[in-house]
């Protein structure tokens, strides 16, 4: 489960803080692209890579709506 809260990061507990420029960058990050402009990682970048490694890849053949 991922919970988004618009609160300042607590440096005492945050291993990494991510700033995403827009929704397109967020989707790109979920697909593994964390080097695009508009996507910034402050702190331990390996923490983000570990988090992304546990996300499932989307199934492009998944039918959201079926007749």
PDB file of C-alpha atoms in Angstrom:
ATOM      1  CA  UNK A   1       0.000   0.000   0.000  1.00  0.00           C
ATOM      2  CA  UNK A   2       1.267   3.444  -0.885  1.00  0.00           C
ATOM      3  CA  UNK A   3      -0.113   6.448   0.934  1.00  0.00           C
ATOM      4  CA  UNK A   4       0.439   9.958  -0.358  1.00  0.00           C
ATOM      5  CA  UNK A   5       0.396  12.747   2.183  1.00  0.00           C
ATOM      6  CA  UNK A   6       1.316  16.314   1.399  1.00  0.00           C
ATOM      7  CA  UNK A   7       3.526  16.888   4.418  1.00  0.00           C
ATOM      8  CA  UNK A   8       7.125  17.959   4.672  1.00  0.00           C
ATOM      9  CA  UNK A   9       9.566  15.069   4.896  1.00  0.00           C
ATOM     10  CA  UNK A  10      10.936  14.327   8.337  1.00  0.00           C
ATOM     11  CA  UNK A  11      14.698  14.111   7.816  1.00  0.00           C
ATOM     12  CA  UNK A  12      14.989  11.967  10.943  1.00  0.00           C
ATOM     13  CA  UNK A  13      12.924   9.141   9.427  1.00  0.00           C
ATOM     14  CA  UNK A  14      13.109   9.627   5.630  1.00  0.00           C
ATOM     15  CA  UNK A  15      15.781   7.599   3.857  1.00  0.00           C
ATOM     16  CA  UNK A  16      14.921   9.328   0.587  1.00  0.00           C
ATOM     17  CA  UNK A  17      12.603  12.083  -0.550  1.00  0.00           C
ATOM     18  CA  UNK A  18      11.211  12.157  -4.087  1.00  0.00           C
ATOM     19  CA  UNK A  19       9.947  15.214  -5.937  1.00  0.00           C
ATOM     20  CA  UNK A  20       7.943  14.544  -9.107  1.00  0.00           C
ATOM     21  CA  UNK A  21       7.353  17.366 -11.591  1.00  0.00           C
ATOM     22  CA  UNK A  22       4.078  16.036 -12.986  1.00  0.00           C
ATOM     23  CA  UNK A  23       1.903  12.932 -13.354  1.00  0.00           C
ATOM     24  CA  UNK A  24       3.756  11.834 -16.492  1.00  0.00           C
ATOM     25  CA  UNK A  25       7.009  11.679 -14.503  1.00  0.00           C
ATOM     26  CA  UNK A  26       5.240   9.654 -11.791  1.00  0.00           C
ATOM     27  CA  UNK A  27       4.058   7.084 -14.333  1.00  0.00           C
ATOM     28  CA  UNK A  28       7.530   6.992 -15.909  1.00  0.00           C
ATOM     29  CA  UNK A  29       9.038   6.366 -12.465  1.00  0.00           C
ATOM     30  CA  UNK A  30       6.605   3.528 -11.795  1.00  0.00           C
ATOM     31  CA  UNK A  31       7.857   1.980 -15.035  1.00  0.00           C
ATOM     32  CA  UNK A  32      11.455   2.284 -13.825  1.00  0.00           C
ATOM     33  CA  UNK A  33      12.599   5.591 -15.345  1.00  0.00           C
ATOM     34  CA  UNK A  34      13.999   7.553 -12.421  1.00  0.00           C
ATOM     35  CA  UNK A  35      16.508   9.599 -14.397  1.00  0.00           C
ATOM     36  CA  UNK A  36      14.174  11.867 -16.410  1.00  0.00           C
ATOM     37  CA  UNK A  37      14.159  15.626 -15.870  1.00  0.00           C
ATOM     38  CA  UNK A  38      11.433  16.607 -13.413  1.00  0.00           C
ATOM     39  CA  UNK A  39      12.131  13.648 -11.130  1.00  0.00           C
ATOM     40  CA  UNK A  40      14.444  14.365  -8.212  1.00  0.00           C
ATOM     41  CA  UNK A  41      15.648  12.045  -5.468  1.00  0.00           C
ATOM     42  CA  UNK A  42      17.192  13.466  -2.323  1.00  0.00           C
ATOM     43  CA  UNK A  43      18.895  11.002  -0.012  1.00  0.00           C
ATOM     44  CA  UNK A  44      19.636   7.326  -0.591  1.00  0.00           C
ATOM     45  CA  UNK A  45      18.671   6.560  -4.217  1.00  0.00           C
ATOM     46  CA  UNK A  46      18.946   2.799  -3.574  1.00  0.00           C
ATOM     47  CA  UNK A  47      15.927   3.010  -1.235  1.00  0.00           C
ATOM     48  CA  UNK A  48      13.807   4.195  -4.166  1.00  0.00           C
ATOM     49  CA  UNK A  49      15.212   1.469  -6.423  1.00  0.00           C
ATOM     50  CA  UNK A  50      14.339  -1.132  -3.778  1.00  0.00           C
ATOM     51  CA  UNK A  51      10.795   0.250  -3.522  1.00  0.00           C
ATOM     52  CA  UNK A  52      10.335   0.216  -7.310  1.00  0.00           C
ATOM     53  CA  UNK A  53      11.628  -3.356  -7.504  1.00  0.00           C
ATOM     54  CA  UNK A  54       8.627  -4.663  -5.538  1.00  0.00           C
ATOM     55  CA  UNK A  55       6.025  -3.017  -7.798  1.00  0.00           C
ATOM     56  CA  UNK A  56       4.375  -5.230 -10.394  1.00  0.00           C
ATOM     57  CA  UNK A  57       4.827  -4.313 -14.031  1.00  0.00           C
ATOM     58  CA  UNK A  58       1.517  -3.283 -15.593  1.00  0.00           C
ATOM     59  CA  UNK A  59      -0.103  -5.780 -17.953  1.00  0.00           C
ATOM     60  CA  UNK A  60      -0.737  -3.913 -21.216  1.00  0.00           C
ATOM     61  CA  UNK A  61      -3.267  -6.590 -22.237  1.00  0.00           C
ATOM     62  CA  UNK A  62      -5.384  -6.104 -19.101  1.00  0.00           C
ATOM     63  CA  UNK A  63      -8.980  -5.257 -20.032  1.00  0.00           C
ATOM     64  CA  UNK A  64     -10.237  -2.485 -17.795  1.00  0.00           C
ATOM     65  CA  UNK A  65     -13.702  -2.606 -19.337  1.00  0.00           C
ATOM     66  CA  UNK A  66     -15.154  -5.637 -21.059  1.00  0.00           C
ATOM     67  CA  UNK A  67     -18.401  -5.830 -23.022  1.00  0.00           C
TER      68      UNK A  67
END
